[in-house]
Amino acid sequence: MNVPTARGTILEILLARGSITQDQLNKASLESINTGIPPEQVLLNHNFVDLQKLTQAKSELYNIPYVNLSEQAVSPEALNALPEIVARRYHAFPVSIDKEKGIISIALENPLDLSALEFLEKKTGFKINPLIATADDIKEMIDGKYSQSLSTEVTEALKETGESVQKVVDISNLTSGVAVREAPITKIVATVLEFAMKSRASDVHIEPQADRTQVRYRIDGILHEKLILPRRVHDAVISRIKILAEMKIDEKRVPQDGRFTFRAGGEEVDLRVSSLPTVNGEKIVMRLLKKSGHIPSLPELGIRGRALKNLEDAIAVPHGIILVTGPTGSGKTTTLYSVLNKINTPRVNIVTLEDPVEYQIAGVNQVQVNPQAGLTFASGLRSFLRQDPNIIMVGEIRDSETADLAIQASLTGHLVFSTLHTNSAAGALPRLLDMRAEPFLLASSITCVMGQRVVRKICEHCKEEYQPPAEVAEDIRKVLGNLAPSGDFKLFRGRKCPECNDTGYIGRIAVFEVLPISEKIGRLILERRPAVDVEHQAVEEGMVLMKQDGYLKALDGITSIEEVLRVAQT
């Protein structure tokens, strides 16, 4: 138990960091001398500094590391080592544990309290590595994590594993139904998946590190580290998931794919499982696909105003190509599902070719590509034309053959939907030209191109408005041009609350740019003009750019300006 000595004064450190002014330092010093109140309390009483900055200054003063507990993953073993009643009494929260070295890292409000450190050392049986955190963070973590099902259930399961984990790892035991049913590892996997469903996660990453296994959840497009498992249970957890997904548990050298269905709380999800051998062991990623997934309408996705009108006009034409562009994870497939759902009637024959089929739409003939069996986007599209379709959806145009077939299909009276990986709507046209598509065929076949990105929506429970700094306001006016509102305007942000898991965001919405192929843009395609010329002409004709759409949604309080810049900054 090593407690470093203090250096300097708290006021000097805060002044050096720029957290307080010289005038505030003088006032706090004088009041502290006159009243006997500690200078840090004087600073807080007058709101000269917030608790986090004060705690970070104490970290420097005491030479003890500061930890932001809201960004820390939960270690069930560390929680198990320090009982909740002791944590509350000493305002302490266990952050991590190293059983081999016999050290437990504990965040404290006052890490210089020697009697507290001595008691914690005796209670846990480990040497204490003290950290400093804010009192509010410690209380919030004790309240939330000791009662949170994710950590407590996994902690209980880890207690049960004890030293018997090696038996569970054994392949002969794992393949026997009795061993799997009895294994606490099964409970860990079930708890990890149940939490994924409760937290609206789209993916679960189980990643081996040198000394631990981290579990991360992708929630609203951002990865959050939520759980740390001891390294000894990693192989058993991976094996359990591979059994469920009907993958080979004895093959650890090559990547594998599988899928299974999981039910919890009356809700069912399909899980696509992918394994990858890494230097520390196998990594598993599970993609969650809700079976009862609601397909949103176009306005629910975030398409509105002139963009919505242009898209609806393009959909109404019975032939041509409509493209959706954007990087992986930008919601292109969801947009296509929404469009298909809108035009799906008994009077039309809709066929789709996808990789993979993510949601099933009643009345639509959905086909999954299978390259091993020779069913590719190109070969499938060729077969589709013999199925008397009205509307064809091809998951992605990846090569010149698929591009050529899509163009031919549109020219013979079919409405074709597809996606492309480009950064903007205008960028799709040069990309197709690079695939050796003829400019005169492109100009006459493509009716509309959409570009999109996905941003997080501000949590309605903790949304607050604020006045943006002058430079931000100037940037908004510059980007929006004649779309900018007159006079001063407000922006919005989430204060962070339990409802949004302290992120400030709940749910997602897309930002779009919809580029209809007009006569003038058709001429630019024939001339093989670059994307920047096409975009300039589209803006002249009234197209709202993706970044502009994002800024307008930020002004409406739907998302934050930071989110728009994160995804749509060029």
Coordinates of C-alpha atoms in Angstrom, one line a residue:
M1 CA 0.0 0.0 0.0
N2 CA 1.9 3.0 -1.3
V3 CA 0.5 6.5 -0.8
P4 CA 2.4 9.2 -2.6
T5 CA 3.1 12.5 -0.9
A6 CA 1.3 15.8 -1.9
R7 CA 3.1 18.4 -4.0
G8 CA 2.3 22.1 -4.4
T9 CA -1.1 23.5 -3.6
I10 CA -4.5 22.7 -5.2
L11 CA -5.0 26.4 -6.1
E12 CA -1.6 26.7 -7.9
I13 CA -2.3 23.6 -9.9
L14 CA -5.8 24.8 -11.0
L15 CA -4.3 28.2 -11.9
A16 CA -1.5 26.5 -14.0
R17 CA -4.1 24.4 -15.7
G18 CA -6.2 27.4 -16.6
S19 CA -9.2 26.1 -14.6
I20 CA -9.3 29.3 -12.4
T21 CA -8.2 32.9 -12.8
Q22 CA -5.7 34.7 -10.5
D23 CA -8.6 36.8 -9.2
Q24 CA -10.6 33.6 -8.3
L25 CA -7.4 32.2 -6.6
N26 CA -7.0 35.4 -4.5
K27 CA -10.7 35.4 -3.4
A28 CA -10.6 31.6 -2.5
S29 CA -7.3 32.0 -0.5
L30 CA -8.7 35.0 1.4
E31 CA -12.0 33.4 2.2
S32 CA -10.3 30.1 3.2
I33 CA -8.1 32.0 5.7
N34 CA -11.0 34.0 7.1
T35 CA -13.5 31.1 7.5
G36 CA -11.3 28.1 7.9
I37 CA -13.2 26.4 5.0
P38 CA -10.8 24.4 2.8
P39 CA -9.9 26.3 -0.5
E40 CA -11.3 23.5 -2.7
Q41 CA -14.7 23.8 -0.9
V42 CA -14.6 27.6 -1.4
L43 CA -14.0 27.1 -5.1
L44 CA -17.0 24.7 -5.4
N45 CA -19.3 26.9 -3.3
H46 CA -18.7 29.8 -5.7
N47 CA -18.8 27.6 -8.8
F48 CA -15.3 28.7 -9.8
V49 CA -14.5 25.2 -10.8
D50 CA -16.5 21.9 -11.4
L51 CA -15.9 18.7 -9.4
Q52 CA -14.2 16.9 -12.2
K53 CA -11.6 19.5 -12.8
L54 CA -11.0 19.8 -9.1
T55 CA -10.6 16.0 -8.8
Q56 CA -8.1 16.0 -11.7
A57 CA -6.1 18.7 -10.0
K58 CA -6.1 16.6 -6.8
S59 CA -4.8 13.7 -8.9
E60 CA -1.8 15.8 -9.9
L61 CA -1.4 17.2 -6.3
Y62 CA -1.3 13.7 -4.7
N63 CA 0.4 12.0 -7.7
I64 CA -2.4 9.5 -7.8
P65 CA -4.0 8.5 -11.2
Y66 CA -7.4 10.0 -12.0
V67 CA -10.1 7.7 -13.4
N68 CA -13.3 8.6 -15.2
L69 CA -15.5 5.8 -13.9
S70 CA -18.3 6.5 -16.5
E71 CA -15.8 5.3 -19.2
Q72 CA -14.7 2.2 -17.4
A73 CA -15.9 -1.3 -18.1
V74 CA -17.2 -3.4 -15.2
S75 CA -15.0 -6.1 -13.8
P76 CA -17.3 -8.7 -12.2
E77 CA -14.3 -10.3 -10.3
A78 CA -13.3 -6.9 -8.9
L79 CA -16.9 -6.3 -7.8
N80 CA -17.0 -9.7 -6.2
A81 CA -13.8 -8.9 -4.2
L82 CA -15.2 -5.8 -2.6
P83 CA -18.7 -6.2 -1.0
E84 CA -21.3 -3.4 -1.7
I85 CA -21.7 -2.5 2.0
V86 CA -17.9 -1.8 2.3
A87 CA -17.8 0.1 -1.0
R88 CA -20.6 2.4 0.3
R89 CA -19.1 2.9 3.7
Y90 CA -15.7 4.0 2.3
H91 CA -16.9 5.7 -0.9
A92 CA -14.8 3.2 -2.9
F93 CA -15.4 1.5 -6.3
P94 CA -13.3 -1.5 -7.5
V95 CA -12.1 -0.8 -11.1
S96 CA -9.9 -3.9 -11.9
I97 CA -8.2 -6.8 -10.4
D98 CA -4.9 -8.7 -11.1
K99 CA -5.0 -12.0 -9.2
E100 CA -1.6 -13.1 -10.4
K101 CA 0.1 -10.0 -8.9
G102 CA -2.4 -9.8 -6.0
I103 CA -3.4 -6.2 -6.8
I104 CA -6.8 -4.6 -6.9
S105 CA -7.3 -1.1 -8.3
I106 CA -9.9 0.9 -6.3
A107 CA -11.2 4.4 -7.0
L108 CA -11.7 6.5 -3.9
E109 CA -12.9 10.0 -3.2
N110 CA -10.1 10.4 -0.7
P111 CA -7.2 8.1 -1.6
L112 CA -5.1 9.6 1.3
D113 CA -7.3 8.0 4.0
L114 CA -4.8 5.5 5.3
S115 CA -7.3 3.8 7.7
A116 CA -9.7 3.2 4.8
L117 CA -6.9 1.8 2.6
E118 CA -5.8 -0.5 5.4
F119 CA -9.3 -1.8 6.0
L120 CA -9.9 -2.4 2.2
E121 CA -6.6 -4.3 2.0
K122 CA -7.7 -6.6 4.9
K123 CA -11.2 -7.0 3.5
T124 CA -10.2 -7.9 -0.1
G125 CA -7.0 -9.7 0.7
F126 CA -5.2 -7.8 -2.1
K127 CA -2.7 -5.0 -2.2
I128 CA -4.5 -1.7 -3.0
N129 CA -3.7 0.4 -6.0
P130 CA -5.5 3.6 -5.1
L131 CA -7.1 5.8 -7.8
I132 CA -9.0 9.0 -7.5
A133 CA -12.5 9.8 -8.8
T134 CA -15.3 12.2 -8.2
A135 CA -17.6 11.5 -5.3
D136 CA -20.6 11.7 -7.7
D137 CA -19.1 9.2 -10.1
I138 CA -18.3 6.7 -7.3
K139 CA -21.8 6.9 -5.9
E140 CA -23.4 6.5 -9.3
M141 CA -21.2 3.5 -10.1
I142 CA -22.0 1.8 -6.7
D143 CA -25.7 2.4 -7.2
G144 CA -25.7 1.2 -10.8
K145 CA -23.2 -1.5 -11.2
Y146 CA -23.7 -3.5 -7.9
S147 CA -27.4 -3.8 -8.8
Q148 CA -26.9 -4.2 -12.6
S149 CA -27.9 -7.6 -13.8
L150 CA -25.0 -7.8 -16.3
S151 CA -22.3 -7.7 -13.7
T152 CA -24.1 -9.5 -10.8
E153 CA -25.2 -12.4 -12.9
V154 CA -21.8 -12.8 -14.5
T155 CA -20.2 -12.5 -11.1
E156 CA -22.4 -15.3 -9.7
A157 CA -21.6 -17.5 -12.8
L158 CA -17.9 -16.8 -12.3
K159 CA -18.2 -18.0 -8.7
E160 CA -19.6 -21.2 -9.9
T161 CA -16.9 -21.8 -12.5
G162 CA -14.1 -21.8 -10.0
E163 CA -11.4 -24.2 -11.2
S164 CA -13.9 -26.4 -13.1
V165 CA -13.6 -24.2 -16.2
Q166 CA -11.0 -26.5 -17.8
K167 CA -13.5 -29.3 -17.7
V168 CA -16.0 -27.2 -19.7
V169 CA -13.4 -26.3 -22.3
D170 CA -12.9 -30.0 -23.0
I171 CA -14.5 -30.8 -26.4
S172 CA -16.0 -34.1 -25.3
N173 CA -17.7 -32.5 -22.3
L174 CA -18.9 -29.5 -24.4
T175 CA -20.5 -31.8 -27.0
S176 CA -22.5 -33.5 -24.3
G177 CA -25.8 -31.8 -23.6
V178 CA -25.6 -32.4 -19.9
A179 CA -22.3 -30.6 -19.5
V180 CA -23.4 -27.6 -21.5
R181 CA -26.7 -27.3 -19.5
E182 CA -24.9 -27.4 -16.2
A183 CA -22.0 -25.1 -17.2
P184 CA -22.1 -21.6 -15.6
I185 CA -20.5 -20.5 -18.9
T186 CA -24.0 -20.9 -20.5
K187 CA -25.3 -18.4 -18.0
I188 CA -22.5 -15.9 -18.8
V189 CA -23.3 -16.2 -22.6
A190 CA -27.1 -15.8 -22.0
T191 CA -26.5 -12.7 -19.7
V192 CA -24.2 -11.1 -22.3
L193 CA -26.9 -11.6 -25.0
E194 CA -29.8 -10.5 -22.8
F195 CA -28.0 -7.3 -22.0
A196 CA -27.4 -6.7 -25.7
M197 CA -31.1 -7.0 -26.4
K198 CA -32.0 -4.7 -23.5
S199 CA -29.4 -2.0 -24.5
R200 CA -30.5 -2.0 -28.2
A201 CA -27.1 -3.2 -29.3
S202 CA -26.5 -4.1 -33.0
D203 CA -23.3 -6.0 -32.4
V204 CA -21.5 -7.8 -29.6
H205 CA -17.7 -8.0 -29.7
I206 CA -15.9 -10.6 -27.5
E207 CA -12.2 -9.8 -27.7
P208 CA -9.3 -11.7 -26.1
Q209 CA -6.6 -9.5 -24.6
A210 CA -3.3 -10.7 -23.1
D211 CA -4.6 -10.8 -19.5
R212 CA -8.4 -10.5 -19.9
T213 CA -11.4 -10.7 -22.2
Q214 CA -13.3 -7.5 -23.0
V215 CA -17.0 -7.5 -24.1
R216 CA -18.0 -4.5 -26.2
Y217 CA -21.4 -3.5 -27.4
R218 CA -22.2 -1.4 -30.5
I219 CA -25.1 0.9 -29.4
D220 CA -26.4 3.5 -31.8
G221 CA -23.3 3.0 -33.9
I222 CA -20.7 3.5 -31.2
L223 CA -18.8 0.8 -29.4
H224 CA -19.0 0.7 -25.6
E225 CA -16.9 -1.4 -23.3
K226 CA -19.3 -2.8 -20.8
L227 CA -17.8 -6.0 -19.3
I228 CA -14.4 -7.5 -18.5
L229 CA -14.2 -11.3 -18.1
P230 CA -11.2 -13.2 -16.6
R231 CA -9.0 -14.7 -19.3
R232 CA -9.5 -18.2 -17.9
V233 CA -13.1 -18.3 -19.1
H234 CA -12.5 -17.1 -22.6
D235 CA -12.1 -20.4 -24.4
A236 CA -15.2 -21.8 -22.7
V237 CA -17.3 -18.8 -23.7
I238 CA -16.1 -18.9 -27.3
S239 CA -16.8 -22.7 -27.5
R240 CA -20.3 -22.2 -26.1
I241 CA -21.1 -19.6 -28.8
K242 CA -19.6 -21.8 -31.5
I243 CA -21.8 -24.7 -30.4
L244 CA -24.9 -22.5 -30.6
A245 CA -23.9 -21.3 -34.0
E246 CA -23.1 -24.8 -35.3
M247 CA -19.5 -23.9 -36.0
K248 CA -16.5 -26.2 -35.6
I249 CA -15.2 -25.8 -32.0
D250 CA -12.0 -27.7 -32.7
E251 CA -11.0 -25.4 -35.6
K252 CA -9.4 -22.3 -34.2
R253 CA -7.0 -21.4 -37.0
V254 CA -9.3 -20.1 -39.7
P255 CA -12.3 -17.6 -39.6
Q256 CA -15.8 -19.2 -39.4
D257 CA -19.4 -18.0 -39.8
G258 CA -22.6 -19.3 -38.2
R259 CA -25.9 -18.2 -37.0
F260 CA -28.5 -19.0 -34.3
T261 CA -31.7 -17.7 -32.8
F262 CA -31.9 -16.4 -29.2
R263 CA -35.1 -15.7 -27.2
A264 CA -35.3 -13.5 -24.1
G265 CA -38.2 -11.7 -22.5
G266 CA -40.7 -12.8 -25.2
E267 CA -38.5 -11.2 -27.9
E268 CA -36.5 -13.2 -30.5
V269 CA -33.4 -12.2 -32.4
D270 CA -31.3 -13.9 -35.1
L271 CA -27.6 -13.7 -34.5
R272 CA -25.0 -13.8 -37.2
V273 CA -21.8 -15.1 -35.6
S274 CA -18.3 -14.5 -37.0
S275 CA -15.0 -15.9 -35.5
L276 CA -11.5 -14.6 -36.2
P277 CA -8.2 -16.0 -34.9
T278 CA -6.1 -13.3 -33.3
V279 CA -2.7 -13.5 -31.6
N280 CA -4.4 -13.7 -28.2
G281 CA -7.1 -16.2 -29.2
E282 CA -10.4 -16.3 -31.1
K283 CA -12.4 -13.1 -31.3
I284 CA -16.2 -13.4 -31.8
V285 CA -18.5 -10.8 -33.3
M286 CA -22.3 -11.3 -33.1
R287 CA -24.7 -9.2 -35.2
L288 CA -28.2 -9.0 -33.7
L289 CA -31.1 -8.9 -36.2
K290 CA -34.6 -8.6 -34.6
K291 CA -37.1 -11.0 -36.1
S292 CA -39.9 -8.7 -35.3
G293 CA -38.0 -5.7 -36.6
H294 CA -40.3 -2.8 -37.6
I295 CA -39.4 -1.4 -41.0
P296 CA -39.5 2.4 -40.6
S297 CA -41.2 4.7 -43.1
L298 CA -39.2 7.2 -45.2
P299 CA -40.0 10.2 -42.9
E300 CA -39.1 8.1 -39.8
L301 CA -35.7 7.5 -41.4
G302 CA -35.2 11.2 -41.7
I303 CA -36.0 11.9 -45.4
R304 CA -38.1 15.1 -45.6
G305 CA -39.0 18.1 -47.6
R306 CA -37.7 18.3 -51.2
A307 CA -35.5 15.2 -50.8
L308 CA -38.6 13.1 -49.9
K309 CA -40.5 14.6 -52.9
N310 CA -37.6 13.8 -55.3
L311 CA -37.3 10.2 -54.0
E312 CA -41.1 9.6 -54.2
D313 CA -41.1 10.9 -57.8
A314 CA -38.3 8.5 -58.7
I315 CA -40.0 5.6 -57.1
A316 CA -43.2 6.4 -59.1
V317 CA -41.4 5.8 -62.4
P318 CA -41.8 2.1 -63.4
H319 CA -38.3 1.7 -64.7
G320 CA -34.8 3.0 -64.1
I321 CA -32.1 2.7 -61.4
I322 CA -32.2 4.2 -57.9
L323 CA -28.9 4.0 -56.1
V324 CA -28.2 4.5 -52.3
T325 CA -24.6 5.3 -51.4
G326 CA -22.6 5.5 -48.3
P327 CA -20.0 3.6 -46.3
T328 CA -20.6 0.3 -44.4
G329 CA -23.0 0.8 -41.6
S330 CA -24.6 3.9 -42.9
G331 CA -28.1 2.4 -43.2
K332 CA -28.3 1.9 -46.9
T333 CA -30.1 -1.5 -46.7
T334 CA -32.6 -0.2 -44.2
T335 CA -33.5 2.7 -46.6
L336 CA -34.0 0.2 -49.4
Y337 CA -36.2 -2.0 -47.2
S338 CA -38.3 1.1 -46.4
V339 CA -38.7 1.9 -50.1
L340 CA -39.6 -1.7 -51.0
N341 CA -42.1 -1.8 -48.1
K342 CA -43.7 1.4 -49.4
I343 CA -44.2 0.1 -53.0
N344 CA -44.9 -3.5 -52.1
T345 CA -48.4 -4.4 -53.4
P346 CA -50.0 -7.7 -54.8
R347 CA -49.9 -6.0 -58.2
V348 CA -46.1 -6.1 -58.5
N349 CA -43.5 -8.8 -58.4
I350 CA -40.5 -7.8 -56.3
V351 CA -37.3 -9.9 -56.1
T352 CA -34.3 -9.1 -54.0
L353 CA -30.7 -10.4 -54.0
E354 CA -29.0 -9.7 -50.7
D355 CA -25.9 -10.6 -48.7
P356 CA -27.3 -11.5 -46.3
V357 CA -31.1 -11.2 -46.0
E358 CA -31.4 -9.0 -42.8
Y359 CA -35.2 -8.6 -42.6
Q360 CA -38.0 -10.6 -44.2
I361 CA -40.7 -8.6 -46.0
A362 CA -44.0 -10.4 -46.6
G363 CA -44.8 -10.7 -50.3
V364 CA -41.3 -10.0 -51.4
N365 CA -39.1 -12.8 -53.0
Q366 CA -35.8 -12.5 -51.1
V367 CA -32.7 -14.5 -52.2
Q368 CA -29.4 -14.7 -50.4
V369 CA -26.2 -14.8 -52.4
N370 CA -24.2 -18.0 -52.1
P371 CA -20.9 -17.7 -53.9
Q372 CA -19.8 -21.2 -53.0
A373 CA -22.9 -22.5 -54.9
G374 CA -22.3 -20.1 -57.8
L375 CA -25.1 -17.7 -56.8
T376 CA -23.4 -14.3 -57.0
F377 CA -25.0 -10.8 -57.5
A378 CA -24.3 -11.1 -61.3
S379 CA -25.5 -14.7 -61.8
G380 CA -28.6 -14.1 -59.6
L381 CA -29.5 -10.9 -61.5
R382 CA -29.2 -12.8 -64.8
S383 CA -31.7 -15.4 -63.4
F384 CA -34.0 -12.8 -62.0
L385 CA -34.8 -11.4 -65.5
R386 CA -36.4 -14.8 -66.3
Q387 CA -38.7 -14.5 -63.2
D388 CA -40.9 -11.8 -64.7
P389 CA -40.1 -9.2 -62.1
N390 CA -41.4 -5.6 -61.9
I391 CA -38.9 -4.4 -59.3
I392 CA -35.4 -5.8 -58.6
M393 CA -33.3 -5.0 -55.6
V394 CA -29.6 -5.9 -55.8
G395 CA -27.8 -5.7 -52.5
E396 CA -24.6 -4.1 -54.0
I397 CA -23.1 -3.3 -57.3
R398 CA -19.6 -4.6 -56.9
D399 CA -18.3 -5.2 -60.4
S400 CA -18.7 -4.2 -64.0
E401 CA -20.8 -7.3 -64.8
T402 CA -23.4 -6.5 -62.1
A403 CA -23.4 -2.8 -63.2
D404 CA -24.0 -3.8 -66.8
L405 CA -26.8 -6.2 -66.0
A406 CA -28.5 -3.6 -63.7
I407 CA -28.4 -1.1 -66.5
Q408 CA -29.8 -3.6 -69.0
A409 CA -32.6 -4.6 -66.6
S410 CA -33.6 -0.9 -66.1
L411 CA -33.6 -0.3 -69.9
T412 CA -35.9 -3.2 -70.5
G413 CA -38.6 -1.8 -68.2
H414 CA -37.6 -2.9 -64.7
L415 CA -37.2 -0.6 -61.6
V416 CA -33.8 -1.5 -60.1
F417 CA -32.6 -0.6 -56.6
S418 CA -29.0 -1.1 -55.4
T419 CA -26.2 0.3 -53.3
L420 CA -22.7 1.6 -53.8
H421 CA -19.8 2.4 -51.5
T422 CA -19.1 6.1 -52.3
N423 CA -18.7 9.1 -50.1
S424 CA -21.5 11.2 -51.8
A425 CA -24.4 10.9 -54.1
A426 CA -22.5 12.6 -57.0
G427 CA -19.6 10.2 -56.5
A428 CA -21.7 7.2 -57.6
L429 CA -21.7 8.3 -61.2
P430 CA -17.9 8.4 -61.8
R431 CA -17.7 5.1 -59.9
L432 CA -20.0 3.4 -62.4
L433 CA -18.1 4.9 -65.2
D434 CA -14.9 3.4 -63.7
M435 CA -16.8 0.0 -63.9
R436 CA -16.9 0.5 -67.7
A437 CA -20.5 1.5 -67.8
E438 CA -21.3 3.4 -71.0
P439 CA -22.1 7.1 -70.3
F440 CA -25.1 7.3 -72.6
L441 CA -26.6 4.2 -71.0
L442 CA -26.0 5.6 -67.5
A443 CA -27.6 9.0 -68.4
S444 CA -30.8 7.3 -69.6
S445 CA -31.1 4.6 -67.0
I446 CA -30.3 6.2 -63.6
T447 CA -33.2 8.3 -62.2
C448 CA -32.0 9.1 -58.7
V449 CA -29.0 8.8 -56.4
M450 CA -29.1 9.1 -52.6
G451 CA -26.2 9.6 -50.3
Q452 CA -26.6 9.0 -46.6
R453 CA -25.0 8.7 -43.1
V454 CA -26.4 7.8 -39.7
V455 CA -26.3 10.1 -36.7
R456 CA -27.4 9.6 -33.1
K457 CA -30.5 11.3 -31.9
I458 CA -30.4 13.5 -28.8
C459 CA -32.0 11.9 -25.7
E460 CA -35.4 13.5 -25.2
H461 CA -35.2 12.9 -21.4
C462 CA -32.1 15.1 -20.9
K463 CA -32.1 17.4 -23.9
E464 CA -31.1 21.0 -23.3
E465 CA -30.7 24.0 -25.5
Y466 CA -27.6 26.3 -25.6
Q467 CA -26.2 29.3 -27.4
P468 CA -23.5 28.1 -29.8
P469 CA -20.1 29.9 -29.8
A470 CA -19.7 32.6 -32.5
E471 CA -17.4 30.5 -34.6
V472 CA -19.8 27.5 -34.7
A473 CA -22.7 29.8 -35.6
E474 CA -20.6 31.3 -38.4
D475 CA -19.8 27.9 -39.7
I476 CA -23.5 26.9 -39.7
R477 CA -24.4 30.0 -41.6
K478 CA -21.6 29.4 -44.1
V479 CA -22.6 25.8 -44.7
L480 CA -26.4 26.4 -44.9
G481 CA -26.1 29.6 -47.0
N482 CA -29.7 30.7 -48.0
L483 CA -31.1 27.7 -45.9
A484 CA -29.8 29.3 -42.7
P485 CA -32.5 30.8 -40.4
S486 CA -32.3 34.6 -39.8
G487 CA -31.3 36.0 -36.5
D488 CA -29.8 34.1 -33.6
F489 CA -30.4 30.4 -33.2
K490 CA -30.1 27.7 -30.6
L491 CA -28.4 24.3 -30.7
F492 CA -29.2 21.3 -28.5
R493 CA -27.3 18.6 -26.6
G494 CA -28.0 15.8 -24.1
R495 CA -26.9 16.4 -20.5
K496 CA -26.5 12.6 -20.0
C497 CA -28.9 10.6 -17.8
P498 CA -29.7 7.0 -16.8
E499 CA -32.2 6.7 -19.7
C500 CA -29.6 7.2 -22.3
N501 CA -26.9 5.3 -20.4
D502 CA -25.0 8.5 -19.8
T503 CA -24.3 9.1 -23.5
G504 CA -26.8 11.9 -24.2
Y505 CA -28.2 10.0 -27.2
I506 CA -31.0 7.5 -27.8
G507 CA -31.7 6.0 -31.2
R508 CA -30.5 7.0 -34.6
I509 CA -31.7 9.0 -37.7
A510 CA -30.1 9.4 -41.1
V511 CA -28.9 12.5 -42.9
F512 CA -29.5 12.5 -46.7
E513 CA -28.7 14.1 -50.0
V514 CA -31.1 13.1 -52.9
L515 CA -29.8 13.8 -56.4
P516 CA -32.4 13.4 -59.2
I517 CA -30.9 12.9 -62.6
S518 CA -32.0 16.0 -64.5
E519 CA -31.4 16.8 -68.2
K520 CA -28.4 19.0 -67.4
I521 CA -26.9 16.3 -65.0
G522 CA -27.4 13.7 -67.8
R523 CA -25.3 15.9 -70.2
L524 CA -22.6 16.1 -67.5
I525 CA -22.6 12.2 -67.3
L526 CA -22.3 12.0 -71.1
E527 CA -19.3 14.4 -70.9
R528 CA -17.7 12.2 -68.2
R529 CA -17.5 15.3 -65.9
P530 CA -16.1 14.7 -62.3
A531 CA -18.3 14.3 -59.3
V532 CA -17.7 17.9 -58.1
D533 CA -19.2 19.3 -61.3
V534 CA -22.3 17.0 -60.9
E535 CA -22.7 18.1 -57.3
H536 CA -22.4 21.8 -58.1
Q537 CA -25.1 21.5 -60.8
A538 CA -27.4 19.5 -58.4
V539 CA -27.0 22.2 -55.7
E540 CA -27.9 24.8 -58.3
E541 CA -31.1 22.8 -59.0
G542 CA -32.0 22.8 -55.3
M543 CA -30.3 19.7 -53.8
V544 CA -29.7 19.9 -50.0
L545 CA -26.2 18.4 -49.3
M546 CA -25.8 15.8 -46.6
K547 CA -24.0 18.2 -44.2
Q548 CA -26.6 20.8 -44.7
D549 CA -29.4 18.3 -43.9
G550 CA -27.5 17.4 -40.8
Y551 CA -27.1 21.0 -39.7
L552 CA -30.9 21.6 -40.3
K553 CA -31.6 18.5 -38.1
A554 CA -29.2 19.9 -35.4
L555 CA -31.1 23.2 -35.5
D556 CA -34.4 21.3 -35.1
G557 CA -33.0 19.6 -31.9
I558 CA -33.0 16.1 -33.5
T559 CA -29.2 15.6 -33.3
S560 CA -26.1 17.5 -32.2
I561 CA -23.7 19.5 -34.3
E562 CA -20.9 17.2 -33.1
E563 CA -22.7 14.1 -34.5
V564 CA -23.1 15.8 -37.9
L565 CA -19.4 16.7 -38.0
R566 CA -18.5 13.1 -36.9
V567 CA -20.2 11.5 -39.9
A568 CA -20.6 14.1 -42.6
Q569 CA -17.4 16.2 -42.4
T570 CA -15.7 16.2 -45.8

